[in-house]
Amino acid sequence: ATGAVDYTWEPGALSGASVSVTPAMTTEYIVSGTDPSGCITKDTVLVSVNPLPIVVASDDTLVVNGESANISASGADTYTWSPGSLSGQSITVTPSSTTTYTVTGAYSATGCTATDDVMVSTIDIPTISGVTAIKAQESTALIATSAGGLNFNWYDAETGGNLLAVADTFTTSALSGNTIFYVTSDDGVNESPRIPVHVTAVDSTVATIGAADPTVCPGAGTDLGASLNGPGFINWYDAPS
């Protein structure tokens, strides 16, 4: 303000020819100026506050390491994302590790901005080893490995079902037929999608020899044939036990 010697401002009980204010909403300030003779005059100034955008980012999400996620935001006119210096209401990211993305949304007319965050977590899926083709009524050991010291959960169904074990190595019960198990990696916060592990268990107990006992000359060979009543294995030995 100008034109006086001393100045007081309301609201705020501020003093001085120039003051700094940070109103939360549009506010009218009244300045009272006192001249050298003690006379007081008043004037007003209206400080208009433009509304901030209400920026809402998409929900936190989980991806398998190396895969991409689509994240988005709403509530503003323009959007910029960090890290990555990306722009747009929706973006695709492929983080190499768990990353929190911050979106800044702005109103084009006023330049007012607001921010929100979305976390994209990453997790490795297990690699499976072990014997996955066995004879019926046998069991097998399935082994899960992964980088990063993860835990492994074994299930009997793609969704829901029963948790069979929490271990690197899962030993099945004796299997009478083909069975699918499911395993996930778990870092204590997030659990990966369930990965199917197919175990083939075949009944190889019935074999049919293809011909009668052959007769050969010393030093000569012959072909022996056998077939199963289903898929499986045929083992040949030189003694009954």
C-alpha angles and dihedrals in degrees: 000000000000138000101063141066102234128030134194126185133207137235098037103031090247125162136203138069089273127033136175118230134181107194119188090212138015105300136183113220122203118209120197114201123197118203125208091271093054097254115145127214128176138212135173137224125193117217108198117206116207115215120256119236116254100231116196120185123203121268122282111271142195127225134179110255109274095022127107133243131203114223128180145176139207140194102069142065101241132023135200125185134206141235096038102032090246124160136202139075091269126030138175119230133184106195119191090212138008106306135182113217120203119207121199114202123195138190108233095214098051106018091230112153141195134178141217135179136227124189120216108196122198130206135178121239118228126259112224128217134164135083112316099171114065141151118268115272091027128110129220139200117239118197127203123197134176141158120267105040097277128172121238127221121200121206138180096220139045090238129012109349125118130317102234101182145344103217145100090247122044119190113203126218118251105295124216095190146358111317136185119214125185128217133189135187117233127195095187093263106043133032123208124231114280113268116209119234113195118208117191114208113181131187106237099161097107117065128170120208110226099220144011120277105294127226119220138173119254111281094016125115135216139193120253120198134194136169136199130225088239142356115314146091134308117203123192124209136179095225137042092241 
